[in-house]
XYZ file of C-alpha atoms in Angstrom:
293
model
C 100.392 -23.022 100.845
C 99.069 -19.755 102.211
C 98.774 -16.608 100.129
C 102.041 -14.644 100.330
C 101.971 -11.541 102.510
C 104.544 -9.834 100.307
C 102.467 -8.813 97.304
C 101.508 -5.172 96.758
C 97.788 -6.004 96.959
C 97.944 -8.165 100.085
C 100.274 -5.655 101.815
C 97.820 -2.832 101.086
C 94.904 -4.953 102.359
C 96.718 -5.647 105.638
C 97.761 -2.006 106.133
C 94.221 -0.846 105.439
C 92.657 -3.436 107.732
C 94.777 -2.203 110.645
C 94.902 1.474 109.644
C 98.678 1.226 109.780
C 100.827 4.240 108.906
C 104.588 4.015 108.394
C 106.892 5.578 110.942
C 109.876 7.171 109.282
C 111.723 7.191 112.606
C 111.666 3.364 112.625
C 112.913 3.043 109.058
C 109.877 0.988 108.025
C 110.039 -0.177 104.407
C 108.131 -3.386 103.718
C 109.146 -5.779 100.941
C 106.452 -6.531 98.361
C 108.195 -9.077 96.133
C 107.975 -12.771 97.131
C 110.768 -13.779 94.701
C 113.288 -11.565 96.467
C 112.221 -12.981 99.827
C 112.640 -16.539 98.550
C 116.132 -15.640 97.302
C 117.122 -14.104 100.637
C 116.002 -17.216 102.504
C 117.769 -19.533 100.042
C 121.115 -17.827 100.781
C 120.703 -18.711 104.473
C 120.656 -22.511 103.850
C 118.082 -23.162 106.567
C 116.809 -26.593 107.594
C 114.351 -27.796 110.206
C 117.313 -27.901 112.601
C 117.797 -24.122 112.200
C 116.624 -21.184 114.265
C 116.279 -17.967 112.270
C 116.636 -14.706 114.202
C 114.828 -11.840 112.500
C 114.937 -8.138 113.338
C 112.033 -5.906 112.360
C 109.512 -8.354 110.880
C 107.106 -5.571 109.884
C 103.892 -7.312 108.803
C 105.623 -10.693 108.481
C 106.592 -10.762 104.787
C 110.030 -12.319 105.330
C 108.958 -14.056 108.540
C 106.562 -16.392 106.759
C 109.241 -17.459 104.264
C 111.571 -18.160 107.183
C 108.828 -20.129 108.947
C 108.492 -22.329 105.859
C 112.232 -23.141 105.825
C 113.466 -23.083 109.435
C 112.565 -25.167 112.478
C 111.925 -22.029 114.526
C 111.840 -18.267 113.943
C 112.424 -15.632 116.636
C 111.459 -12.132 115.462
C 112.253 -8.962 117.405
C 109.772 -6.136 116.747
C 110.036 -2.741 118.425
C 106.740 -1.260 117.127
C 103.851 -2.272 119.376
C 101.325 -1.380 116.647
C 102.578 -4.329 114.591
C 102.014 -7.024 117.243
C 98.305 -7.622 116.449
C 99.092 -7.499 112.730
C 101.772 -10.197 113.105
C 99.490 -12.308 115.266
C 97.023 -12.273 112.391
C 99.349 -12.635 109.374
C 101.521 -15.332 110.971
C 98.638 -17.318 112.479
C 99.160 -20.206 109.989
C 102.671 -20.819 111.390
C 103.202 -22.346 114.831
C 107.010 -22.089 114.745
C 107.282 -18.292 115.045
C 107.907 -16.401 118.276
C 107.528 -12.601 118.110
C 109.410 -10.766 120.843
C 108.235 -7.198 121.470
C 111.600 -5.613 122.108
C 114.246 -3.272 120.800
C 116.928 -5.665 119.526
C 119.624 -3.274 120.794
C 118.330 -3.702 124.359
C 117.193 -7.325 124.120
C 118.977 -10.229 125.731
C 119.166 -12.317 122.560
C 121.180 -15.121 124.165
C 118.476 -15.588 126.788
C 115.735 -15.758 124.153
C 117.733 -18.444 122.374
C 118.968 -20.498 125.303
C 115.756 -21.408 127.068
C 113.429 -22.759 124.408
C 115.672 -23.327 121.452
C 118.632 -25.172 122.947
C 117.840 -28.236 120.821
C 118.574 -26.333 117.591
C 122.220 -26.564 116.628
C 122.126 -24.070 113.758
C 121.399 -20.375 114.275
C 121.209 -17.794 111.479
C 120.273 -14.116 111.477
C 118.068 -13.362 108.463
C 116.517 -9.901 108.291
C 115.569 -6.826 106.344
C 117.327 -4.536 108.816
C 116.043 -1.052 109.696
C 118.534 1.106 107.783
C 119.012 3.735 110.466
C 120.414 1.191 112.972
C 122.001 -1.445 110.706
C 125.546 -1.033 112.026
C 124.713 -1.051 115.777
C 122.558 -4.176 115.298
C 125.268 -6.058 113.406
C 127.959 -5.088 115.907
C 125.772 -6.034 118.890
C 125.057 -9.486 117.453
C 128.760 -10.033 116.727
C 130.206 -8.613 119.956
C 127.818 -10.629 122.121
C 129.481 -13.792 120.823
C 126.147 -15.421 120.024
C 126.592 -18.920 118.599
C 125.419 -17.927 115.119
C 126.658 -19.549 111.906
C 126.190 -16.341 109.985
C 123.784 -13.707 108.694
C 121.912 -12.934 105.514
C 120.741 -9.362 105.872
C 119.362 -6.623 103.695
C 120.670 -3.122 104.219
C 121.485 0.109 102.460
C 123.779 -0.733 99.535
C 126.369 1.806 100.651
C 126.705 0.071 104.051
C 126.897 -3.366 102.402
C 129.720 -2.054 100.202
C 131.586 -0.765 103.252
C 131.206 -4.045 105.130
C 132.476 -6.163 102.233
C 135.181 -3.728 101.027
C 138.799 -4.712 100.387
C 141.876 -2.708 101.462
C 142.805 0.141 99.154
C 139.220 0.950 98.176
C 137.209 4.024 99.059
C 134.553 2.008 100.916
C 137.113 0.207 103.135
C 137.169 1.421 106.730
C 136.879 0.496 110.392
C 133.436 -1.086 109.799
C 134.987 -3.437 107.211
C 137.592 -4.460 109.806
C 135.084 -4.947 112.647
C 132.808 -7.212 110.606
C 135.492 -9.065 108.629
C 137.358 -9.927 111.830
C 134.414 -12.199 112.741
C 132.857 -13.017 109.393
C 133.552 -13.493 105.699
C 131.428 -10.856 103.930
C 129.956 -10.972 100.431
C 127.240 -8.965 98.701
C 124.949 -11.608 97.149
C 122.283 -9.425 95.548
C 121.300 -5.831 94.965
C 117.671 -4.881 95.428
C 115.854 -2.069 93.583
C 113.840 0.578 95.446
C 110.694 -0.465 93.585
C 110.152 -3.666 95.604
C 109.499 -1.771 98.834
C 106.492 0.014 100.259
C 107.076 2.876 100.790
C 110.048 3.162 98.434
C 113.267 4.130 100.276
C 115.516 6.885 98.933
C 118.490 4.563 98.653
C 119.411 1.348 96.878
C 119.563 -1.826 98.932
C 121.721 -4.927 98.950
C 121.709 -8.308 100.641
C 124.950 -9.321 102.302
C 125.876 -12.821 103.433
C 128.180 -13.072 106.435
C 129.737 -16.437 107.314
C 131.561 -16.910 110.589
C 135.287 -17.687 110.339
C 136.351 -20.944 111.996
C 139.239 -18.851 113.374
C 139.674 -15.051 113.138
C 142.039 -14.052 110.292
C 144.550 -12.738 112.840
C 145.125 -13.530 116.511
C 144.918 -10.406 118.684
C 145.576 -9.835 122.381
C 142.486 -7.629 122.769
C 139.687 -7.388 120.185
C 138.387 -4.057 121.458
C 141.844 -2.552 121.165
C 142.113 -3.826 117.567
C 138.908 -1.938 116.738
C 140.160 1.174 118.560
C 143.376 1.113 116.518
C 141.482 0.655 113.249
C 138.976 3.436 114.077
C 141.880 5.736 114.969
C 143.668 4.910 111.717
C 140.653 5.980 109.642
C 139.789 9.087 111.696
C 141.008 11.393 108.930
C 141.397 9.414 105.752
C 143.875 11.789 104.147
C 146.285 11.603 107.071
C 149.047 9.028 107.357
C 148.651 6.165 109.780
C 151.308 7.695 112.042
C 149.492 11.050 112.241
C 146.118 9.445 112.898
C 147.431 7.169 115.649
C 149.247 10.080 117.291
C 146.187 12.316 117.294
C 143.580 9.648 118.185
C 145.148 7.247 120.681
C 145.337 8.416 124.320
C 148.459 10.608 124.798
C 149.496 9.538 121.311
C 151.556 12.683 120.717
C 153.749 11.891 123.738
C 154.168 8.320 122.534
C 155.252 9.026 118.973
C 158.467 7.056 119.424
C 156.656 3.917 120.639
C 154.145 4.207 117.753
C 157.068 4.471 115.288
C 158.691 1.409 116.873
C 155.447 -0.597 116.639
C 155.015 0.340 112.963
C 158.634 -0.602 112.289
C 158.215 -3.925 114.107
C 155.259 -4.754 111.819
C 157.051 -3.582 108.669
C 154.452 -0.852 108.093
C 155.655 2.384 106.499
C 154.446 5.252 108.778
C 153.512 7.323 105.709
C 150.907 4.784 104.560
C 147.232 5.581 104.989
C 144.931 3.413 107.083
C 142.915 2.297 104.055
C 145.945 0.425 102.638
C 146.374 -1.872 105.646
C 144.898 -5.373 105.615
C 143.071 -6.773 108.636
C 146.149 -8.943 109.345
C 148.376 -5.839 109.417
C 145.898 -4.084 111.732
C 145.949 -7.110 114.042
C 149.745 -7.192 114.165
C 149.878 -3.439 114.752
C 147.300 -3.604 117.581
C 149.375 -6.336 119.268
C 152.555 -4.261 118.907
C 150.882 -1.128 120.317
C 149.108 -2.970 123.122
C 151.916 -2.815 125.737
C 152.214 0.973 125.252
C 148.536 1.871 125.394
C 146.819 -0.818 127.446
C 149.277 -2.192 130.006
């Protein structure tokens, strides 16, 4: 077994060797605790039939743990300065492919289809850059990649929003967008002290598991998300007021909005945060003929 990358001493040695300085703009915070990395990987249930997709490998701390558990690892790294570092630190592992690319612009499906078609199980496992966590998650979900799920570290506040239940302060349109595709659960919280440099916020690891079927059948997924975003636009407003002010020509269509709410048995004076994902789905279907046809 090779010496773990993720110890404070080894991390400092590697950074010094390459004269690497952290870029705040890329949200670089490297993990320096092998136990936490082992825990993250264990939540992903990887086997040699699995491909692990990683975003932002840094100097390879999590990557090497993934390489020990998965058949293949595909890591997307935006920072060119880290490519020679990764080539060095990951040299003991022949099942890692580092793609120099911004994950938000990358064609992930293409990277997966060509070489890794033989792997039936695909998981996203990553310590996500905090400043782009939400766009990355939404891209990977909206692109309908054949992934079983994700085990990802992020800012604790975002993890709380993703896994929130109706009626709570953290619940919002992000909760709806993620929970439509995946079951979400926070599996561990991570202290600031296990990162170099230490971030200003607490972190959490969230496990997302794809639903066999979405919790509600909708005519148009994008319209569901538009309705939920509109409903949370101003949290203190009623659902009726938000839909009127946010949906196109909503003010002129007050009557149709009232009818749709009535059809779904939703009191127009309720606030968006009290509606379940099933109610949002039913409401989006009822509003669809008015706003999209």
